[in-house]
Short mmCIF file of C-alpha atoms in Angstrom, two decimals:
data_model
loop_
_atom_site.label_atom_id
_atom_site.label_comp_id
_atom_site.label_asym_id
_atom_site.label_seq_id
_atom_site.Cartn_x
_atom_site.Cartn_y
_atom_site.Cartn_z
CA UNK A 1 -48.55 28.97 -3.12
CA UNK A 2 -50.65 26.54 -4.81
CA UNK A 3 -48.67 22.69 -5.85
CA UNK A 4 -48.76 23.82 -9.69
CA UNK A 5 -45.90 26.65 -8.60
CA UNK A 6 -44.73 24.45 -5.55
CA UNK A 7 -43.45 21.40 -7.84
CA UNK A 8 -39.94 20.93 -9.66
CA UNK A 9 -40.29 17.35 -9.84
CA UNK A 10 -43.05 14.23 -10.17
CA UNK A 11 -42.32 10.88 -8.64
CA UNK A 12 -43.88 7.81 -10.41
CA UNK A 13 -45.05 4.47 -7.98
CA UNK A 14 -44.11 1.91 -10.61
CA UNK A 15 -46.15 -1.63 -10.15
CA UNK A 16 -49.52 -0.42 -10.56
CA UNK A 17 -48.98 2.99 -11.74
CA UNK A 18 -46.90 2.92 -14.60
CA UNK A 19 -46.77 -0.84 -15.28
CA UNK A 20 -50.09 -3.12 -14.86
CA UNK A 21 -48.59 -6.07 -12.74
CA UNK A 22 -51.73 -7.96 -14.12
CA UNK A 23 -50.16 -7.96 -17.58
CA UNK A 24 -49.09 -11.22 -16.20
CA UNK A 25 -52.42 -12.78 -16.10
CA UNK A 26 -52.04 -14.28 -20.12
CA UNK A 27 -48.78 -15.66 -19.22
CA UNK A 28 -50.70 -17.17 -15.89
CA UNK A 29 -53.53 -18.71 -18.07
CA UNK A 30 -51.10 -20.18 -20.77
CA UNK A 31 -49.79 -22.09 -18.14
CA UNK A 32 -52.40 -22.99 -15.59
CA UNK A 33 -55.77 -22.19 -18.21
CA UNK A 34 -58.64 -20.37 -16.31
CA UNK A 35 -56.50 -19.92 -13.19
CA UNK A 36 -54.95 -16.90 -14.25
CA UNK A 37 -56.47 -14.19 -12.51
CA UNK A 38 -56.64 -15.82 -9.28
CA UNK A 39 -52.49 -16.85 -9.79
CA UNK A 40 -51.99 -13.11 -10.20
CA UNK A 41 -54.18 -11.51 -7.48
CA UNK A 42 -52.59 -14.20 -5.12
CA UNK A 43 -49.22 -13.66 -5.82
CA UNK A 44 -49.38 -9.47 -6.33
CA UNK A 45 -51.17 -10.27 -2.33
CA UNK A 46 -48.24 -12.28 -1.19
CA UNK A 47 -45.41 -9.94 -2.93
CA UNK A 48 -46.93 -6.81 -0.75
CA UNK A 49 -46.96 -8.76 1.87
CA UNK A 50 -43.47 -9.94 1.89
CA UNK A 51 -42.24 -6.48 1.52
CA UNK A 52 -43.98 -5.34 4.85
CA UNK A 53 -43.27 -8.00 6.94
CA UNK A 54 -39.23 -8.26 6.05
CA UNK A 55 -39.18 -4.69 6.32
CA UNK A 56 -40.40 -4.68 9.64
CA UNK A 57 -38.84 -7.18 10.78
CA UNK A 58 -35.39 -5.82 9.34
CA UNK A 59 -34.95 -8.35 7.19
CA UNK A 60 -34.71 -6.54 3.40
CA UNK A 61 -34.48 -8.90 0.60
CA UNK A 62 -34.17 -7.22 -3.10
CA UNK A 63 -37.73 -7.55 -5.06
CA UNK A 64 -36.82 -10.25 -7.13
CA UNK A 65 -36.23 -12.39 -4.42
CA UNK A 66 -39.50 -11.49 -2.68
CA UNK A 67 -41.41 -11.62 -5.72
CA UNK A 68 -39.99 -14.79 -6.54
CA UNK A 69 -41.00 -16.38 -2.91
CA UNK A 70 -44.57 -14.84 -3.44
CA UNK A 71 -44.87 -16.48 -6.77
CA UNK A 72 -44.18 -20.06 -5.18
CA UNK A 73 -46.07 -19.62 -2.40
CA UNK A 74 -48.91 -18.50 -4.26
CA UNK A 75 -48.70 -21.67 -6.59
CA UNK A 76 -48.41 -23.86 -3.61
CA UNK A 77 -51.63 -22.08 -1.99
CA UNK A 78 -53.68 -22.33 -5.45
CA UNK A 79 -52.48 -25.67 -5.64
CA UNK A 80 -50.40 -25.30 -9.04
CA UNK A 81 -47.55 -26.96 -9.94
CA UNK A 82 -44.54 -24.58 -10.74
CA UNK A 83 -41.53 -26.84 -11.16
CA UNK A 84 -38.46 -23.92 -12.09
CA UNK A 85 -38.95 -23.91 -16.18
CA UNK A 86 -42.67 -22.66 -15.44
CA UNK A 87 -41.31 -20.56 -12.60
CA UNK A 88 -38.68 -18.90 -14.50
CA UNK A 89 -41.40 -17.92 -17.62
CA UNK A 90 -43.59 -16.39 -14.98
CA UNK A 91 -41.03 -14.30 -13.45
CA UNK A 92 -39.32 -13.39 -17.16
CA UNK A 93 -42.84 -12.07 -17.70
CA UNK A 94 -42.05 -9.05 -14.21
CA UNK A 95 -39.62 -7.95 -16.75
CA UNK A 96 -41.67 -7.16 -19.59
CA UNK A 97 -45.10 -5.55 -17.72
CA UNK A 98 -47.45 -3.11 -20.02
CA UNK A 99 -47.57 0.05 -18.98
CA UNK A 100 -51.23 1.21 -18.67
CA UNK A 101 -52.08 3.12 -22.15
CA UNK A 102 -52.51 6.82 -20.34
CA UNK A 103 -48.97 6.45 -19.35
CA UNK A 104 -47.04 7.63 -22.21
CA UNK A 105 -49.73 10.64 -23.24
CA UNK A 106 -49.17 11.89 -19.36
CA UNK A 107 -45.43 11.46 -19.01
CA UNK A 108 -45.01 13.74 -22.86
CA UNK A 109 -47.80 16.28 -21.25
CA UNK A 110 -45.68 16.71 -17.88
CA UNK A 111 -41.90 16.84 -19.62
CA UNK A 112 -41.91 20.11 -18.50
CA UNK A 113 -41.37 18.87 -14.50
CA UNK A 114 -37.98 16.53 -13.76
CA UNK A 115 -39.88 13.04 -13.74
CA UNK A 116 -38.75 10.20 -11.69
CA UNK A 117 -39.39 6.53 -10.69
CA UNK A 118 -39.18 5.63 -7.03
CA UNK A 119 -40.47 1.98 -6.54
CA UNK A 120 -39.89 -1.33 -4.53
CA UNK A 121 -38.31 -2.87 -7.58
CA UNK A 122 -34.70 -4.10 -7.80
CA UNK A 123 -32.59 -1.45 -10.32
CA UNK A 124 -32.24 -4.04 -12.63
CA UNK A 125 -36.47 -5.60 -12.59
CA UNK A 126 -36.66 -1.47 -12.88
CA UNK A 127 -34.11 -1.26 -15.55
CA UNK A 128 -35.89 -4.27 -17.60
CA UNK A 129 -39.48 -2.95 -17.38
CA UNK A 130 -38.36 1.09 -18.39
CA UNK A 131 -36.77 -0.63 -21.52
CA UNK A 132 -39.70 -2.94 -22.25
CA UNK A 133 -42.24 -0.15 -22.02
CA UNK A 134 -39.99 2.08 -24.59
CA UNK A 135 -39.99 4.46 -21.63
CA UNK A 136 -36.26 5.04 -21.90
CA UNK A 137 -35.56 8.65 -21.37
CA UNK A 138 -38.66 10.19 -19.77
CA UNK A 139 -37.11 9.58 -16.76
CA UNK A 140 -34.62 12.04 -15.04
CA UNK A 141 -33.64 9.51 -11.97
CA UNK A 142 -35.21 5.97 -11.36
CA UNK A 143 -34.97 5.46 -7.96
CA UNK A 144 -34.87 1.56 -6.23
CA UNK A 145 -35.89 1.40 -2.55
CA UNK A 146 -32.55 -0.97 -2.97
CA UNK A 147 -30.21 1.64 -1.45
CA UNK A 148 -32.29 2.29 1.73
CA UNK A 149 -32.85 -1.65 2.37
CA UNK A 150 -35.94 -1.23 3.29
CA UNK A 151 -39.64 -1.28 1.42
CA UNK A 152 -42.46 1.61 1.10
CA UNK A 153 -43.99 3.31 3.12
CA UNK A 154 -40.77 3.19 5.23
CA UNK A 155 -40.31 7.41 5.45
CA UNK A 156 -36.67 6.60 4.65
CA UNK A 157 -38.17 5.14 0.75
CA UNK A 158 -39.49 8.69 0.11
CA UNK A 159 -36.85 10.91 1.64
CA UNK A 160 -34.75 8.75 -0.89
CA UNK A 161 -36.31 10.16 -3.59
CA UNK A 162 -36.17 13.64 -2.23
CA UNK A 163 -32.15 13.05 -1.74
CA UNK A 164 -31.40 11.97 -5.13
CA UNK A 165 -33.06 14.47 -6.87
CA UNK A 166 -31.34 17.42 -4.58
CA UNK A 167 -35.88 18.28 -4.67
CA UNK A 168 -37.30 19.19 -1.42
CA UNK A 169 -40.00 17.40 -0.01
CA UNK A 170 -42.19 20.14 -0.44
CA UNK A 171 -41.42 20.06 -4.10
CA UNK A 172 -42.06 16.95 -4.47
CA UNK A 173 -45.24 15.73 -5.97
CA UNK A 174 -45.89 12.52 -6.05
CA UNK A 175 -48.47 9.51 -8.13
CA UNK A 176 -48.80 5.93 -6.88
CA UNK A 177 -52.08 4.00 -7.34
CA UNK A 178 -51.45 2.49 -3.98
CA UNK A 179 -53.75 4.30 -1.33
CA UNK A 180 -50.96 3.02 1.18
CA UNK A 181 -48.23 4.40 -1.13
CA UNK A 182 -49.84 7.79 -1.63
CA UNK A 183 -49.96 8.17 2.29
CA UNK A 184 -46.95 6.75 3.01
CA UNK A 185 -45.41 10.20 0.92
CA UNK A 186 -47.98 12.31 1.79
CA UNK A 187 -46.69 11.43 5.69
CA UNK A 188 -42.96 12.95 4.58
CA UNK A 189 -44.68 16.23 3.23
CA UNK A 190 -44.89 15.32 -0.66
CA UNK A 191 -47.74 16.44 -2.88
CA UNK A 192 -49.51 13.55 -3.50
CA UNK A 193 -52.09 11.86 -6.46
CA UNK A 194 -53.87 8.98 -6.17
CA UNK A 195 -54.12 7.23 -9.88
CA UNK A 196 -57.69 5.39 -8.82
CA UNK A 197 -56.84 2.65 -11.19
CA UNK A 198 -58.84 -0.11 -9.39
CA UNK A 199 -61.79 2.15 -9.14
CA UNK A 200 -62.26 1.68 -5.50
CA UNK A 201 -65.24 3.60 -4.23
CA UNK A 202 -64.25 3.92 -0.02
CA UNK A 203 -61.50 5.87 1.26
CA UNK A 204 -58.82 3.98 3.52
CA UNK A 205 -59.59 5.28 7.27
CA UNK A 206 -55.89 5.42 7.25
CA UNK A 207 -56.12 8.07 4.34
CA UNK A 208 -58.22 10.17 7.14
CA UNK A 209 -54.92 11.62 8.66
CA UNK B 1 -29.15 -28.59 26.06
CA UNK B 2 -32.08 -29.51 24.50
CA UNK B 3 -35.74 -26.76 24.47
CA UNK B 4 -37.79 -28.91 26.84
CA UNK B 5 -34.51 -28.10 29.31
CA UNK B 6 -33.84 -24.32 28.63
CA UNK B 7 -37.10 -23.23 28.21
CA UNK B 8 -38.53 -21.80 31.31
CA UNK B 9 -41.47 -19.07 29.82
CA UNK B 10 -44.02 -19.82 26.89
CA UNK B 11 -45.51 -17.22 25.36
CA UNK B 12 -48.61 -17.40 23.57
CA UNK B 13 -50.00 -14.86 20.73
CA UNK B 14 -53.36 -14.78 21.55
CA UNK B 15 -55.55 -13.67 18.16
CA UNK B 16 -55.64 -17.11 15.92
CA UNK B 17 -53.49 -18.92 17.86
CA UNK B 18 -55.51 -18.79 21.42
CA UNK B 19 -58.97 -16.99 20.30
CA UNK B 20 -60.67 -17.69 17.27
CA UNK B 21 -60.90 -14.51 15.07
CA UNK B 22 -63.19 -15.66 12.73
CA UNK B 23 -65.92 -16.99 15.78
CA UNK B 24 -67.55 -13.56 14.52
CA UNK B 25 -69.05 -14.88 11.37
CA UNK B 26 -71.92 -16.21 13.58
CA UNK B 27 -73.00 -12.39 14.25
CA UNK B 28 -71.66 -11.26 10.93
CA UNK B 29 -73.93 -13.85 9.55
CA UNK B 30 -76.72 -12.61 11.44
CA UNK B 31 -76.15 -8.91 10.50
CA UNK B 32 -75.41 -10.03 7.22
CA UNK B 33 -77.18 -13.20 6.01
CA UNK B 34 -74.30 -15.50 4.22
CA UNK B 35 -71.77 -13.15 3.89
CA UNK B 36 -70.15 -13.82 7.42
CA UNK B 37 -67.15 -15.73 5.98
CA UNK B 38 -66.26 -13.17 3.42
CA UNK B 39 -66.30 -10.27 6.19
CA UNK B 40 -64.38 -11.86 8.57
CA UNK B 41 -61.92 -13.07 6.17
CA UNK B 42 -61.42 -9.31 4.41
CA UNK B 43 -61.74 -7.78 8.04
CA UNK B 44 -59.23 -9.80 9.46
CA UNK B 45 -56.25 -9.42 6.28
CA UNK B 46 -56.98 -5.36 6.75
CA UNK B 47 -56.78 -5.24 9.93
CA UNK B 48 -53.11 -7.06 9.90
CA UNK B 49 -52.51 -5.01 6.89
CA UNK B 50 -53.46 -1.62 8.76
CA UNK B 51 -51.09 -3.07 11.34
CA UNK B 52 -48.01 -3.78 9.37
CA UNK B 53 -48.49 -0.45 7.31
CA UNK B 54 -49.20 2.17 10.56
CA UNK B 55 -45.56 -0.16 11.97
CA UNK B 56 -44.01 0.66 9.10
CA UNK B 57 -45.06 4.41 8.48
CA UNK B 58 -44.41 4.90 12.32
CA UNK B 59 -47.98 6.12 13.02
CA UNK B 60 -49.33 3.41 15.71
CA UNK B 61 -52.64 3.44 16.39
CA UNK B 62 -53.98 0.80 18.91
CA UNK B 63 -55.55 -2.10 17.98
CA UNK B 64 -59.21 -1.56 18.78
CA UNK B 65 -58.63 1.40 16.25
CA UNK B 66 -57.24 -0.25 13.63
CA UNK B 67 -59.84 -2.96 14.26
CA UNK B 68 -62.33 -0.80 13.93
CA UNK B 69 -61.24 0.98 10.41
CA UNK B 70 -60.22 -2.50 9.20
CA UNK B 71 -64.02 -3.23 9.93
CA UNK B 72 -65.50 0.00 7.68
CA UNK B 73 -63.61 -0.44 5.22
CA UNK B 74 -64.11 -4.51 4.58
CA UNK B 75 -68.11 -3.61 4.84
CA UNK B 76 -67.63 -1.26 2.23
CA UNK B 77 -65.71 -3.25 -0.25
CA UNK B 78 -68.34 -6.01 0.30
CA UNK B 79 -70.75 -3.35 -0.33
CA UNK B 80 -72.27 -4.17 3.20
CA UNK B 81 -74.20 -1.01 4.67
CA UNK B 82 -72.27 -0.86 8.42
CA UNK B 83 -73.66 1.74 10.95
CA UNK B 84 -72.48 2.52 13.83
CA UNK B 85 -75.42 0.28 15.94
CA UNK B 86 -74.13 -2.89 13.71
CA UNK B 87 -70.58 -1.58 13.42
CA UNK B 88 -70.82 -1.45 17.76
CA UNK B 89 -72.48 -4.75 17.47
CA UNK B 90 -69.76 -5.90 15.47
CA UNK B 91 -67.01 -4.69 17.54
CA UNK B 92 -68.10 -6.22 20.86
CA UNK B 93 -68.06 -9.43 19.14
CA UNK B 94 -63.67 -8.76 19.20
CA UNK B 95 -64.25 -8.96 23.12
CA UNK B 96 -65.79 -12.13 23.47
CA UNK B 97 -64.14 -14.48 20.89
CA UNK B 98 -64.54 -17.91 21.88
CA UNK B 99 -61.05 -19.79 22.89
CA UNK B 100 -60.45 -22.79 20.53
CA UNK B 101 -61.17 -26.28 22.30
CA UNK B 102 -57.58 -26.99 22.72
CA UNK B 103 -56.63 -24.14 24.85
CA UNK B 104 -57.55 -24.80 28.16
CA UNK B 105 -56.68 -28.46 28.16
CA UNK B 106 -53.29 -27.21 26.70
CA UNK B 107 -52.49 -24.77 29.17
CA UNK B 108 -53.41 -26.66 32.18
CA UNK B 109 -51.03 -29.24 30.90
CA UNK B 110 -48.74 -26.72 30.64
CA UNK B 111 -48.44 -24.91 34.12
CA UNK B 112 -45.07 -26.01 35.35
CA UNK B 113 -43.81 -22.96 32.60
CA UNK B 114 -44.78 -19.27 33.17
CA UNK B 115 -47.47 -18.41 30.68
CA UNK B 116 -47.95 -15.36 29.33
CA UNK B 117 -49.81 -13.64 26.08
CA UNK B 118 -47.63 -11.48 23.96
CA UNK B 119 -50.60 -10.06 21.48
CA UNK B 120 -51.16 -6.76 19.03
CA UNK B 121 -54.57 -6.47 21.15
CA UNK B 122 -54.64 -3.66 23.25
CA UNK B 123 -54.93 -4.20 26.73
CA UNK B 124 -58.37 -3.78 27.36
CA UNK B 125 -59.26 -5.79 24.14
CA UNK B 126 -57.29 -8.54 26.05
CA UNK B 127 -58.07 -8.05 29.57
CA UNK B 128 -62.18 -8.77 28.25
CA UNK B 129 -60.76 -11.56 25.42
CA UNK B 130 -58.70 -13.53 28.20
CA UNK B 131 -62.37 -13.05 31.01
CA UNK B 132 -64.65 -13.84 28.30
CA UNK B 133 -62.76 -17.13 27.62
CA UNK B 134 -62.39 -18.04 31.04
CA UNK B 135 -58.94 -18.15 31.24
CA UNK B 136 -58.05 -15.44 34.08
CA UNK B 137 -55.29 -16.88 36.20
CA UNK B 138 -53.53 -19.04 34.01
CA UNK B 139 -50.85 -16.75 32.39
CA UNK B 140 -48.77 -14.52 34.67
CA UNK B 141 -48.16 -12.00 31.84
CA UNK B 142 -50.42 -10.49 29.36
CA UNK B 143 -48.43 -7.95 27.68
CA UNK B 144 -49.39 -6.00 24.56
CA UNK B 145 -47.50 -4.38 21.97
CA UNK B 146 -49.37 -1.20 23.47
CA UNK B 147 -46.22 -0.70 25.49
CA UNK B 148 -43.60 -0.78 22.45
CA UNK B 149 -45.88 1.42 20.27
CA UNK B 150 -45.39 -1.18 17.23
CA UNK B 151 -46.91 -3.97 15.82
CA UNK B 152 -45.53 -7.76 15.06
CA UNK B 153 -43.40 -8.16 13.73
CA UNK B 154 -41.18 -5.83 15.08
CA UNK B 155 -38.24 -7.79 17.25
CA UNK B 156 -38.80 -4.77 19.72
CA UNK B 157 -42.75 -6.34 20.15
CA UNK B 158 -40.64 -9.80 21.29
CA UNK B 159 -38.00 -8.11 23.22
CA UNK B 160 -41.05 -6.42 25.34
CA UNK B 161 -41.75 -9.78 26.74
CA UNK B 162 -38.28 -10.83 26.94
CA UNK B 163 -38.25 -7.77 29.18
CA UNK B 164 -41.29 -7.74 31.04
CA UNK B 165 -40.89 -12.00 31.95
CA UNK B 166 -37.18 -10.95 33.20
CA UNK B 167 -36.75 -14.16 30.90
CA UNK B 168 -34.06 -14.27 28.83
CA UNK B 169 -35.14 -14.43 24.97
CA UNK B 170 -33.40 -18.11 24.56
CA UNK B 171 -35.22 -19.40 27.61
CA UNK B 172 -38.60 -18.53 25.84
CA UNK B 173 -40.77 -20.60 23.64
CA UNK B 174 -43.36 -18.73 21.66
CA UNK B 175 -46.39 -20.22 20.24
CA UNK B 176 -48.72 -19.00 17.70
CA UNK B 177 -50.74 -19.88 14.85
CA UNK B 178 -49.51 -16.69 12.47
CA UNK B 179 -46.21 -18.16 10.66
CA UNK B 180 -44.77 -14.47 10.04
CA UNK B 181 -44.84 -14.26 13.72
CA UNK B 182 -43.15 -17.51 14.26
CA UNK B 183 -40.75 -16.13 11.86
CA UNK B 184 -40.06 -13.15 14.03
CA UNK B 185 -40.13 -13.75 17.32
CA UNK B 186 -37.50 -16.56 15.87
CA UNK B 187 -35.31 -13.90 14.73
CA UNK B 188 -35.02 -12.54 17.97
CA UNK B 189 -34.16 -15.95 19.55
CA UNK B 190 -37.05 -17.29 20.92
CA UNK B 191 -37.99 -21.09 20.46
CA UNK B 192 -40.81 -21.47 18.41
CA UNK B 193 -43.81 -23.68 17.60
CA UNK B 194 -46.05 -22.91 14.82
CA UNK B 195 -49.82 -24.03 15.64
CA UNK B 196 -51.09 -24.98 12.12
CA UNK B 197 -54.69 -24.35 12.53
CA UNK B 198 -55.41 -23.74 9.50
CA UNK B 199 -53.44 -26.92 7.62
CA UNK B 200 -51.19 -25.04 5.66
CA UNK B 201 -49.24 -27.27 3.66
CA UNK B 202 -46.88 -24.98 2.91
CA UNK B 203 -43.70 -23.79 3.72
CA UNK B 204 -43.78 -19.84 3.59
CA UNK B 205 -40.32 -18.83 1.75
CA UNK B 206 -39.89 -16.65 4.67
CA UNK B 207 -39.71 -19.47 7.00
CA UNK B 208 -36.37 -20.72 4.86
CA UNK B 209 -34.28 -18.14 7.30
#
C-alpha cells in the first residue's frame, strides 16, 4: 500500500509549521529598533535548546516557562534591556503568531483526513495561537507534549499523538518543518513531510537513517 | 562539612573546559581563508545539537560520528566545498586540540584529588586529545559517555563516573566550562564549578534550579 491509502490522520508540528515564530520580529524591532531579527533567531535558538537539555536531563518545564527563560537569556546575551513590562509584550506576542499563508488553503484541501496538532507548546500557548489564527475547528485533537513531560523528539511525544487519536503509527502521517522533528516521527514509524520552509539546501546526516 | 573537606575526586569535562574546541580555526582558516571562526562556531553548536537530539531520540552514535556529520553539514550551510581530503584534514585537527594555558598548572596544583575526565569524546578521540596535550598520567580516569550509550546531559553520563571512581557522587567535584553540564552533573549531586571561559555574564535560567 502506498501512504495516500495508508493514512487516517495528519499531524501538524506547530512553531514553524503552522505558526511563523518570526511573526515576532515587528514586536522585537518596536522595542529594541534594528535588533529584531537577531532578538528572534536568538531566542527561537535558546527555546530549542532548553527543551532538549531539560528533557534530557529529566527536568520538563511547560513551554511557557522555557520560552520565557530563552527570551531573557537571549536579551541578556544581545545585550537588551527587558525589564518585565517589555518582557511580558514580547511573550503576549507567542500568543498571537501568523500562521504562514499556505496554511489555511492546505488544512481546507486535506479535511478529508482527521487533522491534528502535536507540538511542544503548553495547551493553553496552543489554545491561544489556534484561536488567533481563526484556526478553530480544523483540528480534530491538539495534542501538548504537556501530558508526556517530556519535549520532541522524545519517541514517547509521537506515540502520544498516535494514543490520542486511537491512529496507528503506521497511519499516521506526519508535517513538521523541523528536519529534527520530521525524524524524530519518522523513528516511531509515522509517514513523514518535511515543510522546507527555511529553504535549506543540505540534508541533516542524521536524516540519512 | 564544608566541599574542600568532602570532596575527594574532581572530574573534569574535557571539550571547552580542558581542550580548546575552537584551536581548529587556525586550519579551518587555512582551508578556508577567513571563515575559520564561523565554521568552528556552527560546527561546534551542531555537533552538541546532534548530541542532545541522537540522546533524546535514543539513537547514539559516537562522538567522532557525530563530529564528523556536525562537520558536513556546517560546511554546507556556509556554502564551504568540504571533501573528504579537507574534511580528513579537518577531523584530525579534533585529535590534537591544544590544552588551554591554565590546565597543566591547574592540575598539578591539584594532585592531592583523583583526577579524572568525564567527556562525550569517544575514547579514542580522548586517548589522542589527552597524548597530544601532554597530559598522560595526570588523571586516573578518563571515562567517556561511550560506556552509558548517551550523551550529557543525561544523569546516567554522571553516575558512570560516580561508578567507575567507586566515588560517591557527593564526594565529587565536577568542573567544566559548558553551564548545562554544570547544571547536570549538579542534579545528580556532584559539587560543581563552572569555568567561565568565555565571560558569560549571564545567569542561564536553567542554572536558577
Amino acid at each position: 500500500m502506498n501512504a495516500k491509502q495508508e493514512i487516517k490522520a495528519l499531524v501538524f508540528d506547530a512553531y514553524g509549521t503552522l505558526f511563523d515564530v518570526h511573526s515576532v520580529i515587528s514586536i522585537c524591532n518596536q522595542l529594541f529598533p534594528d535588533r529584531g531579527a537577531a532578538l528572534s533567531q536568538a531566542w527561537r535558538a535558546k527555546q530549542l535548546e532548553y527543551t532538549w537539555l531539560r528533557s534530557l536531563m529529566g527536568h520538563y518545564e511547560d513551554f511557557w516557562q522555557v520560552t520565557e527563560s530563552a527570551l531573557i537569556v537571549a536579551c541578556q546575551t544581545l545585550n537588551l534591556p527587558c525589564e518585565p513590562a517589555r518582557r511580558a509584550q514580547l511573550m503576549d506576542a507567542y500568543l498571537h503568531l501568523e500562521p504562514y499563508p499556505d496554511v489555511r488553503p492546505a488544512l481546507t484541501a486535506l479535511a478529508d483526513y482527521s487533522l491534528a496538532i502535536l507540538s511542544n507548546g503548553s495547551p493553553r500557548m496552543l489554545q491561544a495561537a489556534v484561536a488567533s489564527a481563526g484556526l478553530e475547528g480544523l483540528f480534530s485533537h491538539v495534542i501538548s507534549v504537556d501530558e508526556a513531560k517530556i519535549y520532541k523528539p522524545s519517541p514517547r511525544v509521537y506515540q502520544l499523538a498516535s494514543q490520542k487519536m486511537g491512529v496507528a503509527e503506521s497511519a499516521i502521517g506526519f508535517v513538521s518543518s523541523n528536519a529534527w522533528d520530521v525524524i524524530g516521527a519518522k523513528a516511531v514509524g509515522f509517514w513523514t513531510c518535511w515543510v522546507n520552509r527555511s529553504n535549506t539546501k543540505v540534508r541533516s546526516s542524521a536524516s540519512e537513517e
